[in-house]
PDB file of C-alpha atoms in Angstrom:
ATOM      1  CA  UNK U   1     123.709 101.382 121.404  1.00 34.00           C
ATOM      2  CA  UNK U   2     119.932 101.763 120.476  1.00 39.00           C
ATOM      3  CA  UNK U   3     118.600 104.745 118.592  1.00 40.00           C
ATOM      4  CA  UNK U   4     116.356 106.817 120.545  1.00 41.00           C
ATOM      5  CA  UNK U   5     112.809 107.139 119.046  1.00 42.00           C
ATOM      6  CA  UNK U   6     111.737 110.828 118.730  1.00 49.00           C
ATOM      7  CA  UNK U   7     108.321 110.267 117.493  1.00 56.00           C
ATOM      8  CA  UNK U   8     106.815 110.710 114.089  1.00 74.00           C
ATOM      9  CA  UNK U   9     103.060 111.257 112.397  1.00 85.00           C
ATOM     10  CA  UNK U  10     100.234 109.079 113.540  1.00 92.00           C
ATOM     11  CA  UNK U  11      99.297 106.026 111.401  1.00 93.00           C
ATOM     12  CA  UNK U  12      95.834 107.326 110.501  1.00 93.00           C
ATOM     13  CA  UNK U  13      97.331 110.596 109.280  1.00 94.00           C
ATOM     14  CA  UNK U  14      99.965 108.867 107.426  1.00 94.00           C
ATOM     15  CA  UNK U  15      97.418 106.454 105.507  1.00 96.00           C
ATOM     16  CA  UNK U  16      95.237 109.416 104.514  1.00 95.00           C
ATOM     17  CA  UNK U  17      98.325 111.327 103.201  1.00 95.00           C
ATOM     18  CA  UNK U  18      99.445 108.010 101.340  1.00 96.00           C
ATOM     19  CA  UNK U  19      96.076 107.413  99.635  1.00 96.00           C
ATOM     20  CA  UNK U  20      96.192 111.073  98.604  1.00 95.00           C
ATOM     21  CA  UNK U  21      99.649 110.422  97.233  1.00 94.00           C
ATOM     22  CA  UNK U  22      98.309 107.413  95.221  1.00 93.00           C
ATOM     23  CA  UNK U  23      95.523 109.580  93.639  1.00 91.00           C
ATOM     24  CA  UNK U  24      97.365 112.833  92.868  1.00 91.00           C
ATOM     25  CA  UNK U  25     101.107 111.928  92.405  1.00 90.00           C
ATOM     26  CA  UNK U  26     100.743 108.348  91.104  1.00 88.00           C
ATOM     27  CA  UNK U  27      97.463 108.838  89.184  1.00 85.00           C
ATOM     28  CA  UNK U  28      96.209 105.300  90.624  1.00 85.00           C
ATOM     29  CA  UNK U  29      92.858 104.045  89.583  1.00 82.00           C
ATOM     30  CA  UNK U  30      89.951 104.428  91.985  1.00 86.00           C
ATOM     31  CA  UNK U  31      89.891 100.676  92.339  1.00 84.00           C
ATOM     32  CA  UNK U  32      93.626 100.516  93.472  1.00 88.00           C
ATOM     33  CA  UNK U  33      92.957 103.221  95.939  1.00 92.00           C
ATOM     34  CA  UNK U  34      90.167 101.431  97.431  1.00 93.00           C
ATOM     35  CA  UNK U  35      92.237  98.265  97.694  1.00 93.00           C
ATOM     36  CA  UNK U  36      95.105  99.926  99.479  1.00 95.00           C
ATOM     37  CA  UNK U  37      92.881 101.702 101.780  1.00 96.00           C
ATOM     38  CA  UNK U  38      91.539  98.390 102.759  1.00 95.00           C
ATOM     39  CA  UNK U  39      94.908  96.680 103.301  1.00 95.00           C
ATOM     40  CA  UNK U  40      96.272  99.469 105.308  1.00 96.00           C
ATOM     41  CA  UNK U  41      92.977  99.921 107.420  1.00 95.00           C
ATOM     42  CA  UNK U  42      92.987  96.294 108.218  1.00 94.00           C
ATOM     43  CA  UNK U  43      96.437  96.550 109.625  1.00 96.00           C
ATOM     44  CA  UNK U  44      95.464  99.528 111.597  1.00 95.00           C
ATOM     45  CA  UNK U  45      92.485  97.816 113.062  1.00 94.00           C
ATOM     46  CA  UNK U  46      94.723  94.937 114.125  1.00 95.00           C
ATOM     47  CA  UNK U  47      97.088  97.351 116.007  1.00 93.00           C
ATOM     48  CA  UNK U  48      93.949  98.451 117.954  1.00 89.00           C
ATOM     49  CA  UNK U  49      95.476 101.854 118.539  1.00 88.00           C
ATOM     50  CA  UNK U  50      96.529 104.738 116.413  1.00 90.00           C
ATOM     51  CA  UNK U  51     100.159 104.644 117.008  1.00 90.00           C
ATOM     52  CA  UNK U  52     103.020 106.578 115.483  1.00 92.00           C
ATOM     53  CA  UNK U  53     104.520 105.017 112.283  1.00 92.00           C
ATOM     54  CA  UNK U  54     107.985 105.232 113.584  1.00 91.00           C
ATOM     55  CA  UNK U  55     106.953 103.009 116.540  1.00 92.00           C
ATOM     56  CA  UNK U  56     105.855 100.153 114.268  1.00 94.00           C
ATOM     57  CA  UNK U  57     108.314  97.231 114.574  1.00 94.00           C
ATOM     58  CA  UNK U  58     109.108  94.437 112.422  1.00 94.00           C
ATOM     59  CA  UNK U  59     108.013  92.010 115.110  1.00 95.00           C
ATOM     60  CA  UNK U  60     104.543  93.532 114.934  1.00 95.00           C
ATOM     61  CA  UNK U  61     104.460  93.060 111.168  1.00 95.00           C
ATOM     62  CA  UNK U  62     105.440  89.472 111.546  1.00 94.00           C
ATOM     63  CA  UNK U  63     102.785  88.850 114.181  1.00 95.00           C
ATOM     64  CA  UNK U  64     100.343  90.678 111.678  1.00 95.00           C
ATOM     65  CA  UNK U  65     101.160  88.050 109.136  1.00 94.00           C
ATOM     66  CA  UNK U  66     100.588  85.158 111.350  1.00 94.00           C
ATOM     67  CA  UNK U  67      97.186  86.879 111.987  1.00 95.00           C
ATOM     68  CA  UNK U  68      96.601  87.033 108.226  1.00 93.00           C
ATOM     69  CA  UNK U  69      97.687  83.276 107.837  1.00 91.00           C
ATOM     70  CA  UNK U  70      95.124  82.355 110.403  1.00 92.00           C
ATOM     71  CA  UNK U  71      92.335  84.383 109.468  1.00 90.00           C
ATOM     72  CA  UNK U  72      88.954  83.122 108.383  1.00 85.00           C
ATOM     73  CA  UNK U  73      86.513  84.967 106.253  1.00 80.00           C
ATOM     74  CA  UNK U  74      82.749  85.026 106.621  1.00 78.00           C
ATOM     75  CA  UNK U  75      82.655  81.583 104.974  1.00 77.00           C
ATOM     76  CA  UNK U  76      85.174  80.240 107.306  1.00 83.00           C
ATOM     77  CA  UNK U  77      87.653  80.169 104.654  1.00 86.00           C
ATOM     78  CA  UNK U  78      91.348  81.167 105.082  1.00 89.00           C
ATOM     79  CA  UNK U  79      93.021  83.814 103.029  1.00 87.00           C
ATOM     80  CA  UNK U  80      94.840  82.406  99.963  1.00 86.00           C
ATOM     81  CA  UNK U  81      98.678  82.869  99.781  1.00 87.00           C
ATOM     82  CA  UNK U  82      98.159  85.422  96.845  1.00 84.00           C
ATOM     83  CA  UNK U  83      95.630  87.595  99.075  1.00 89.00           C
ATOM     84  CA  UNK U  84      98.057  87.459 101.959  1.00 92.00           C
ATOM     85  CA  UNK U  85     100.627  88.801  99.520  1.00 92.00           C
ATOM     86  CA  UNK U  86      98.490  91.586  98.542  1.00 91.00           C
ATOM     87  CA  UNK U  87      98.095  92.782 102.142  1.00 94.00           C
ATOM     88  CA  UNK U  88     101.853  92.551 102.689  1.00 94.00           C
ATOM     89  CA  UNK U  89     102.648  94.253  99.363  1.00 93.00           C
ATOM     90  CA  UNK U  90     100.470  97.185 100.638  1.00 94.00           C
ATOM     91  CA  UNK U  91     102.329  97.497 103.655  1.00 95.00           C
ATOM     92  CA  UNK U  92     105.565  97.488 102.058  1.00 95.00           C
ATOM     93  CA  UNK U  93     104.515 100.233  99.415  1.00 95.00           C
ATOM     94  CA  UNK U  94     103.228 102.249 102.431  1.00 96.00           C
ATOM     95  CA  UNK U  95     106.565 102.158 104.241  1.00 95.00           C
ATOM     96  CA  UNK U  96     108.548 102.924 101.000  1.00 95.00           C
ATOM     97  CA  UNK U  97     106.391 106.042 100.759  1.00 95.00           C
ATOM     98  CA  UNK U  98     107.024 107.171 104.314  1.00 94.00           C
ATOM     99  CA  UNK U  99     110.926 106.701 103.811  1.00 93.00           C
ATOM    100  CA  UNK U 100     110.615 108.870 100.578  1.00 92.00           C
ATOM    101  CA  UNK U 101     109.141 111.698 102.526  1.00 88.00           C
ATOM    102  CA  UNK U 102     111.678 111.374 105.254  1.00 90.00           C
ATOM    103  CA  UNK U 103     109.826 109.650 108.040  1.00 91.00           C
ATOM    104  CA  UNK U 104     111.732 107.210 110.217  1.00 91.00           C
ATOM    105  CA  UNK U 105     110.207 103.779 109.839  1.00 92.00           C
ATOM    106  CA  UNK U 106     111.048 100.105 109.321  1.00 92.00           C
ATOM    107  CA  UNK U 107     112.594  99.296 105.960  1.00 93.00           C
ATOM    108  CA  UNK U 108     110.086  97.795 103.525  1.00 91.00           C
ATOM    109  CA  UNK U 109     112.609  95.429 101.991  1.00 90.00           C
ATOM    110  CA  UNK U 110     112.925  93.772 105.536  1.00 91.00           C
ATOM    111  CA  UNK U 111     109.350  92.695 105.167  1.00 91.00           C
ATOM    112  CA  UNK U 112     109.351  89.469 103.429  1.00 88.00           C
ATOM    113  CA  UNK U 113     106.542  88.480 101.124  1.00 85.00           C
ATOM    114  CA  UNK U 114     104.897  85.021 101.545  1.00 81.00           C
ATOM    115  CA  UNK U 115     106.128  82.396  99.226  1.00 76.00           C
ATOM    116  CA  UNK U 116     104.025  82.324  96.080  1.00 65.00           C
ATOM    117  CA  UNK U 117     101.888  79.362  95.316  1.00 61.00           C
ATOM    118  CA  UNK U 118     102.457  77.908  91.868  1.00 57.00           C
ATOM    119  CA  UNK U 119     100.392  79.754  89.539  1.00 60.00           C
ATOM    120  CA  UNK U 120      98.010  77.538  87.502  1.00 61.00           C
ATOM    121  CA  UNK U 121      97.435  78.819  83.975  1.00 67.00           C
ATOM    122  CA  UNK U 122      94.024  77.678  82.243  1.00 73.00           C
ATOM    123  CA  UNK U 123      94.085  77.870  78.591  1.00 77.00           C
ATOM    124  CA  UNK U 124      92.418  76.318  75.815  1.00 85.00           C
ATOM    125  CA  UNK U 125      93.584  74.217  72.961  1.00 84.00           C
ATOM    126  CA  UNK U 126      92.481  75.171  69.306  1.00 86.00           C
ATOM    127  CA  UNK U 127      89.933  72.456  69.308  1.00 90.00           C
ATOM    128  CA  UNK U 128      88.331  73.422  72.595  1.00 92.00           C
ATOM    129  CA  UNK U 129      88.325  77.167  71.652  1.00 92.00           C
ATOM    130  CA  UNK U 130      86.463  76.338  68.430  1.00 93.00           C
ATOM    131  CA  UNK U 131      83.991  74.160  70.420  1.00 94.00           C
ATOM    132  CA  UNK U 132      83.134  77.020  72.886  1.00 95.00           C
ATOM    133  CA  UNK U 133      82.853  79.648  70.037  1.00 95.00           C
ATOM    134  CA  UNK U 134      80.285  77.518  68.356  1.00 94.00           C
ATOM    135  CA  UNK U 135      77.855  77.254  71.365  1.00 95.00           C
ATOM    136  CA  UNK U 136      76.136  80.479  71.253  1.00 94.00           C
ATOM    137  CA  UNK U 137      72.953  80.681  69.243  1.00 92.00           C
ATOM    138  CA  UNK U 138      73.918  83.565  67.101  1.00 92.00           C
ATOM    139  CA  UNK U 139      70.205  84.183  65.765  1.00 90.00           C
ATOM    140  CA  UNK U 140      69.672  85.853  69.074  1.00 88.00           C
ATOM    141  CA  UNK U 141      71.050  89.011  70.479  1.00 88.00           C
ATOM    142  CA  UNK U 142      72.503  87.403  73.559  1.00 90.00           C
ATOM    143  CA  UNK U 143      74.190  84.613  71.429  1.00 92.00           C
ATOM    144  CA  UNK U 144      75.466  87.187  68.906  1.00 93.00           C
ATOM    145  CA  UNK U 145      76.877  89.171  71.732  1.00 94.00           C
ATOM    146  CA  UNK U 146      78.484  86.066  73.295  1.00 95.00           C
ATOM    147  CA  UNK U 147      80.086  85.012  70.335  1.00 96.00           C
ATOM    148  CA  UNK U 148      81.501  88.410  69.604  1.00 96.00           C
ATOM    149  CA  UNK U 149      82.814  88.881  73.064  1.00 96.00           C
ATOM    150  CA  UNK U 150      84.670  85.680  72.980  1.00 96.00           C
ATOM    151  CA  UNK U 151      86.170  86.342  69.597  1.00 95.00           C
ATOM    152  CA  UNK U 152      87.355  89.714  70.676  1.00 95.00           C
ATOM    153  CA  UNK U 153      88.791  88.154  73.930  1.00 93.00           C
ATOM    154  CA  UNK U 154      90.790  85.711  72.139  1.00 93.00           C
ATOM    155  CA  UNK U 155      91.709  88.136  69.487  1.00 92.00           C
ATOM    156  CA  UNK U 156      93.079  90.810  71.719  1.00 92.00           C
ATOM    157  CA  UNK U 157      94.214  89.208  75.017  1.00 91.00           C
ATOM    158  CA  UNK U 158      92.058  91.877  77.024  1.00 93.00           C
ATOM    159  CA  UNK U 159      91.527  91.474  80.684  1.00 92.00           C
ATOM    160  CA  UNK U 160      87.840  91.213  81.486  1.00 92.00           C
ATOM    161  CA  UNK U 161      87.805  94.649  83.165  1.00 90.00           C
ATOM    162  CA  UNK U 162      89.189  96.137  79.930  1.00 92.00           C
ATOM    163  CA  UNK U 163      86.481  94.348  77.915  1.00 93.00           C
ATOM    164  CA  UNK U 164      83.533  95.645  79.883  1.00 93.00           C
ATOM    165  CA  UNK U 165      84.844  99.010  80.056  1.00 91.00           C
ATOM    166  CA  UNK U 166      84.857  99.232  76.199  1.00 92.00           C
ATOM    167  CA  UNK U 167      82.611 101.580  74.380  1.00 92.00           C
ATOM    168  CA  UNK U 168      81.441 101.029  70.646  1.00 90.00           C
ATOM    169  CA  UNK U 169      83.174 104.136  69.468  1.00 89.00           C
ATOM    170  CA  UNK U 170      86.626 102.455  70.635  1.00 88.00           C
ATOM    171  CA  UNK U 171      86.053  99.532  68.338  1.00 84.00           C
ATOM    172  CA  UNK U 172      87.056 100.242  64.780  1.00 75.00           C
ATOM    173  CA  UNK U 173      86.254  97.115  62.817  1.00 69.00           C
ATOM    174  CA  UNK U 174      87.813  98.840  59.658  1.00 76.00           C
ATOM    175  CA  UNK U 175      91.177  99.595  60.950  1.00 78.00           C
ATOM    176  CA  UNK U 176      91.468  96.498  63.131  1.00 83.00           C
ATOM    177  CA  UNK U 177      93.364  98.108  66.192  1.00 84.00           C
ATOM    178  CA  UNK U 178      92.293 100.302  69.273  1.00 86.00           C
ATOM    179  CA  UNK U 179      93.657 101.967  72.191  1.00 87.00           C
ATOM    180  CA  UNK U 180      93.140 100.275  75.644  1.00 86.00           C
ATOM    181  CA  UNK U 181      93.573 101.625  79.207  1.00 83.00           C
ATOM    182  CA  UNK U 182      94.756  99.046  81.385  1.00 79.00           C
ATOM    183  CA  UNK U 183      96.131  98.649  84.822  1.00 77.00           C
ATOM    184  CA  UNK U 184      97.662 101.732  86.267  1.00 70.00           C
ATOM    185  CA  UNK U 185      95.793 103.599  83.622  1.00 75.00           C
ATOM    186  CA  UNK U 186      98.498 102.750  80.998  1.00 81.00           C
ATOM    187  CA  UNK U 187      97.261 102.997  77.400  1.00 84.00           C
ATOM    188  CA  UNK U 188      98.292 100.220  74.647  1.00 88.00           C
ATOM    189  CA  UNK U 189      97.592  99.182  71.501  1.00 88.00           C
ATOM    190  CA  UNK U 190      95.836  95.921  70.675  1.00 90.00           C
ATOM    191  CA  UNK U 191      94.836  94.448  67.310  1.00 90.00           C
ATOM    192  CA  UNK U 192      91.761  92.850  66.306  1.00 92.00           C
ATOM    193  CA  UNK U 193      91.697  89.872  64.045  1.00 91.00           C
ATOM    194  CA  UNK U 194      89.641  89.714  60.818  1.00 92.00           C
ATOM    195  CA  UNK U 195      87.354  87.141  62.090  1.00 93.00           C
ATOM    196  CA  UNK U 196      86.606  89.146  65.321  1.00 93.00           C
ATOM    197  CA  UNK U 197      85.956  92.406  63.293  1.00 93.00           C
ATOM    198  CA  UNK U 198      83.336  90.349  61.189  1.00 94.00           C
ATOM    199  CA  UNK U 199      81.480  89.395  64.347  1.00 95.00           C
ATOM    200  CA  UNK U 200      81.673  93.086  65.704  1.00 94.00           C
ATOM    201  CA  UNK U 201      80.133  94.504  62.712  1.00 93.00           C
ATOM    202  CA  UNK U 202      77.266  91.972  62.743  1.00 94.00           C
ATOM    203  CA  UNK U 203      76.902  92.353  66.511  1.00 94.00           C
ATOM    204  CA  UNK U 204      76.784  96.251  66.301  1.00 92.00           C
ATOM    205  CA  UNK U 205      74.438  96.226  63.116  1.00 91.00           C
ATOM    206  CA  UNK U 206      71.971  94.458  65.185  1.00 89.00           C
ATOM    207  CA  UNK U 207      72.185  96.615  68.206  1.00 87.00           C
ATOM    208  CA  UNK U 208      69.052  98.973  68.594  1.00 83.00           C
ATOM    209  CA  UNK U 209      70.049 100.412  71.965  1.00 82.00           C
ATOM    210  CA  UNK U 210      71.513 103.763  72.531  1.00 83.00           C
ATOM    211  CA  UNK U 211      73.911 102.597  75.287  1.00 88.00           C
ATOM    212  CA  UNK U 212      77.546 103.667  74.411  1.00 91.00           C
ATOM    213  CA  UNK U 213      78.925 100.249  75.913  1.00 92.00           C
ATOM    214  CA  UNK U 214      80.448  97.838  73.519  1.00 93.00           C
ATOM    215  CA  UNK U 215      78.783  94.821  75.246  1.00 94.00           C
ATOM    216  CA  UNK U 216      75.427  95.123  77.066  1.00 92.00           C
ATOM    217  CA  UNK U 217      73.115  92.851  79.073  1.00 88.00           C
ATOM    218  CA  UNK U 218      69.328  92.669  79.106  1.00 73.00           C
ATOM    219  CA  UNK U 219      67.064  92.494  82.069  1.00 64.00           C
ATOM    220  CA  UNK U 220      64.091  90.178  82.302  1.00 54.00           C
ATOM    221  CA  UNK U 221      63.441  86.449  81.573  1.00 52.00           C
ATOM    222  CA  UNK U 222      63.645  85.715  78.105  1.00 52.00           C
ATOM    223  CA  UNK U 223      64.342  89.201  76.692  1.00 52.00           C
ATOM    224  CA  UNK U 224      67.933  88.376  75.509  1.00 54.00           C
ATOM    225  CA  UNK U 225      66.444  85.965  72.828  1.00 58.00           C
ATOM    226  CA  UNK U 226      65.123  88.470  70.403  1.00 58.00           C
ATOM    227  CA  UNK U 227      64.629  91.799  72.560  1.00 57.00           C
ATOM    228  CA  UNK U 228      62.314  94.436  71.195  1.00 57.00           C
ATOM    229  CA  UNK U 229      63.407  97.784  70.426  1.00 54.00           C
ATOM    230  CA  UNK U 230      61.982  99.048  73.589  1.00 55.00           C
ATOM    231  CA  UNK U 231      63.657  96.245  75.650  1.00 54.00           C
ATOM    232  CA  UNK U 232      66.936  96.925  73.928  1.00 55.00           C
ATOM    233  CA  UNK U 233      66.757 100.526  75.085  1.00 54.00           C
ATOM    234  CA  UNK U 234      66.868  99.341  78.583  1.00 62.00           C
ATOM    235  CA  UNK U 235      70.100  97.479  77.975  1.00 74.00           C
ATOM    236  CA  UNK U 236      72.948  98.155  80.542  1.00 85.00           C
ATOM    237  CA  UNK U 237      76.793  97.703  80.430  1.00 90.00           C
ATOM    238  CA  UNK U 238      77.754  94.066  80.881  1.00 91.00           C
ATOM    239  CA  UNK U 239      79.689  93.628  84.302  1.00 91.00           C
ATOM    240  CA  UNK U 240      82.948  91.453  84.717  1.00 91.00           C
ATOM    241  CA  UNK U 241      80.825  88.846  86.574  1.00 91.00           C
ATOM    242  CA  UNK U 242      78.479  88.490  83.890  1.00 92.00           C
ATOM    243  CA  UNK U 243      81.113  88.359  81.356  1.00 93.00           C
ATOM    244  CA  UNK U 244      82.658  85.496  83.611  1.00 93.00           C
ATOM    245  CA  UNK U 245      79.265  83.661  83.631  1.00 93.00           C
ATOM    246  CA  UNK U 246      78.940  83.829  79.734  1.00 95.00           C
ATOM    247  CA  UNK U 247      82.216  82.012  79.365  1.00 94.00           C
ATOM    248  CA  UNK U 248      81.469  79.400  81.846  1.00 93.00           C
ATOM    249  CA  UNK U 249      78.041  78.761  80.401  1.00 94.00           C
ATOM    250  CA  UNK U 250      79.416  78.050  76.845  1.00 95.00           C
ATOM    251  CA  UNK U 251      82.579  76.183  78.077  1.00 94.00           C
ATOM    252  CA  UNK U 252      80.280  73.936  80.056  1.00 93.00           C
ATOM    253  CA  UNK U 253      78.001  73.455  77.081  1.00 94.00           C
ATOM    254  CA  UNK U 254      80.967  72.470  75.107  1.00 93.00           C
ATOM    255  CA  UNK U 255      81.632  69.806  77.575  1.00 92.00           C
ATOM    256  CA  UNK U 256      85.012  71.432  78.651  1.00 90.00           C
ATOM    257  CA  UNK U 257      85.921  69.918  82.122  1.00 85.00           C
ATOM    258  CA  UNK U 258      88.543  72.668  82.892  1.00 85.00           C
ATOM    259  CA  UNK U 259      87.467  75.863  84.826  1.00 86.00           C
ATOM    260  CA  UNK U 260      87.344  78.210  81.841  1.00 90.00           C
ATOM    261  CA  UNK U 261      87.109  82.147  82.651  1.00 89.00           C
ATOM    262  CA  UNK U 262      87.551  85.232  80.534  1.00 91.00           C
ATOM    263  CA  UNK U 263      91.309  85.161  81.799  1.00 89.00           C
ATOM    264  CA  UNK U 264      91.586  81.586  80.106  1.00 90.00           C
ATOM    265  CA  UNK U 265      91.137  83.216  76.896  1.00 91.00           C
ATOM    266  CA  UNK U 266      93.794  85.947  77.603  1.00 90.00           C
ATOM    267  CA  UNK U 267      96.074  82.973  78.513  1.00 88.00           C
ATOM    268  CA  UNK U 268      95.294  81.163  75.276  1.00 89.00           C
ATOM    269  CA  UNK U 269      96.010  84.443  73.333  1.00 89.00           C
ATOM    270  CA  UNK U 270      99.458  84.663  75.017  1.00 88.00           C
ATOM    271  CA  UNK U 271     100.262  80.963  74.512  1.00 86.00           C
ATOM    272  CA  UNK U 272      99.106  80.950  71.080  1.00 87.00           C
ATOM    273  CA  UNK U 273     101.419  83.747  70.137  1.00 87.00           C
ATOM    274  CA  UNK U 274     104.395  82.137  71.768  1.00 84.00           C
ATOM    275  CA  UNK U 275     103.647  78.766  70.285  1.00 81.00           C
ATOM    276  CA  UNK U 276     103.589  80.295  66.894  1.00 83.00           C
ATOM    277  CA  UNK U 277     106.951  82.173  67.285  1.00 82.00           C
ATOM    278  CA  UNK U 278     106.371  85.489  68.871  1.00 85.00           C
ATOM    279  CA  UNK U 279     109.018  86.880  71.082  1.00 84.00           C
ATOM    280  CA  UNK U 280     108.249  87.295  74.745  1.00 85.00           C
ATOM    281  CA  UNK U 281     108.828  91.202  74.739  1.00 88.00           C
ATOM    282  CA  UNK U 282     106.195  91.611  71.987  1.00 88.00           C
ATOM    283  CA  UNK U 283     103.838  89.427  74.132  1.00 86.00           C
ATOM    284  CA  UNK U 284     104.460  91.604  77.075  1.00 88.00           C
ATOM    285  CA  UNK U 285     103.525  94.629  75.200  1.00 87.00           C
ATOM    286  CA  UNK U 286     100.430  93.160  73.790  1.00 89.00           C
ATOM    287  CA  UNK U 287      99.223  91.962  77.178  1.00 88.00           C
ATOM    288  CA  UNK U 288     100.158  95.218  78.879  1.00 86.00           C
ATOM    289  CA  UNK U 289     102.147  93.592  81.631  1.00 85.00           C
ATOM    290  CA  UNK U 290     104.421  96.165  83.392  1.00 81.00           C
ATOM    291  CA  UNK U 291     107.093  93.569  84.216  1.00 80.00           C
ATOM    292  CA  UNK U 292     108.512  90.902  81.816  1.00 83.00           C
ATOM    293  CA  UNK U 293     108.506  88.502  84.883  1.00 79.00           C
ATOM    294  CA  UNK U 294     104.649  88.387  84.852  1.00 79.00           C
ATOM    295  CA  UNK U 295     104.832  87.335  81.007  1.00 82.00           C
ATOM    296  CA  UNK U 296     107.497  84.671  81.629  1.00 79.00           C
ATOM    297  CA  UNK U 297     104.732  82.443  83.471  1.00 75.00           C
ATOM    298  CA  UNK U 298     103.656  81.418  79.805  1.00 76.00           C
ATOM    299  CA  UNK U 299     107.107  79.924  79.112  1.00 71.00           C
ATOM    300  CA  UNK U 300     106.290  77.110  81.393  1.00 65.00           C
ATOM    301  CA  UNK U 301     103.550  76.148  78.900  1.00 62.00           C
ATOM    302  CA  UNK U 302     105.615  76.708  75.957  1.00 61.00           C
ATOM    303  CA  UNK U 303     108.532  74.950  77.230  1.00 63.00           C
ATOM    304  CA  UNK U 304     106.335  71.822  78.021  1.00 63.00           C
ATOM    305  CA  UNK U 305     104.964  71.929  74.442  1.00 60.00           C
ATOM    306  CA  UNK U 306     108.570  72.071  73.054  1.00 59.00           C
ATOM    307  CA  UNK U 307     109.530  69.132  75.201  1.00 63.00           C
ATOM    308  CA  UNK U 308     106.731  67.046  73.780  1.00 63.00           C
ATOM    309  CA  UNK U 309     107.802  67.921  70.390  1.00 57.00           C
ATOM    310  CA  UNK U 310     111.387  66.906  71.209  1.00 57.00           C
ATOM    311  CA  UNK U 311     110.340  63.496  72.672  1.00 65.00           C
ATOM    312  CA  UNK U 312     108.034  62.828  69.717  1.00 63.00           C
ATOM    313  CA  UNK U 313     110.353  63.624  66.695  1.00 58.00           C
ATOM    314  CA  UNK U 314     114.176  63.761  68.030  1.00 55.00           C
ATOM    315  CA  UNK U 315     116.384  60.502  67.786  1.00 52.00           C
ATOM    316  CA  UNK U 316     113.683  58.048  66.513  1.00 53.00           C
ATOM    317  CA  UNK U 317     116.030  56.676  63.839  1.00 54.00           C
ATOM    318  CA  UNK U 318     118.654  56.120  66.574  1.00 52.00           C
ATOM    319  CA  UNK U 319     116.119  54.122  68.649  1.00 48.00           C
ATOM    320  CA  UNK U 320     115.174  51.796  66.033  1.00 48.00           C
TER     321      UNK U 320
END
């Protein structure tokens, strides 16, 4: 016997209330709220009418996923599987909220996630890392900033968003540790190596600007070489995109063929810890991962390293 549908709140109303729930109850970051707004409004636009949430069917969700699969952006490029997954996760989270508040709707667990693409981890060997670190001309402000930035990234495993959000007062070169607010506004302690602290001290001693940001950029052609006090006062906080360009610039200058980004230094940080005997739970805490599953992607790299050691050293005398 089919259940009789009695009607529920409109989708537009439900989306508004869900976004307010994320802000007030879940204390989600503005960036997270913006992302979920986009995912849900895209679904609402695809439906073409403001239907009641209880009337949304699994078949409609399936057809929406086909739409996402075939969607082409303004550059005529399809959405990656990872991006499609974000949209579907947004829907599942939304329906989970509706069930929590007693609204009849489809079960979120019935909405399957796209099969994930194998995640490629780009990390640096110690030799590659040293080559990149030696590229900046540290007799200039831009070069000194770049060297310090890269030293800090490898020392702490920070996300690029966490790096550019740092203020000078948050970095204590003496104590060698600091508090970082990561994803979901969760705080964690990270530690700064002695070498990174030395570069931080040198960099901050040369800074003449009054900007509170730990890392700044300079406007105008050539001003980053040795900017005057007047130019330094115009310095602005570095953006994630600027930090990405800095890393790519120096990795290319070092002759590194791989695509190196700030996240590559985070991967290198985690891989280095695991290869030197750190346990995965500790690495999870240092990286600020909410789930151990996320951290376990690094075990594929370390397992490969262990295999190479095994094949190089085990059973050699027996083979002779």
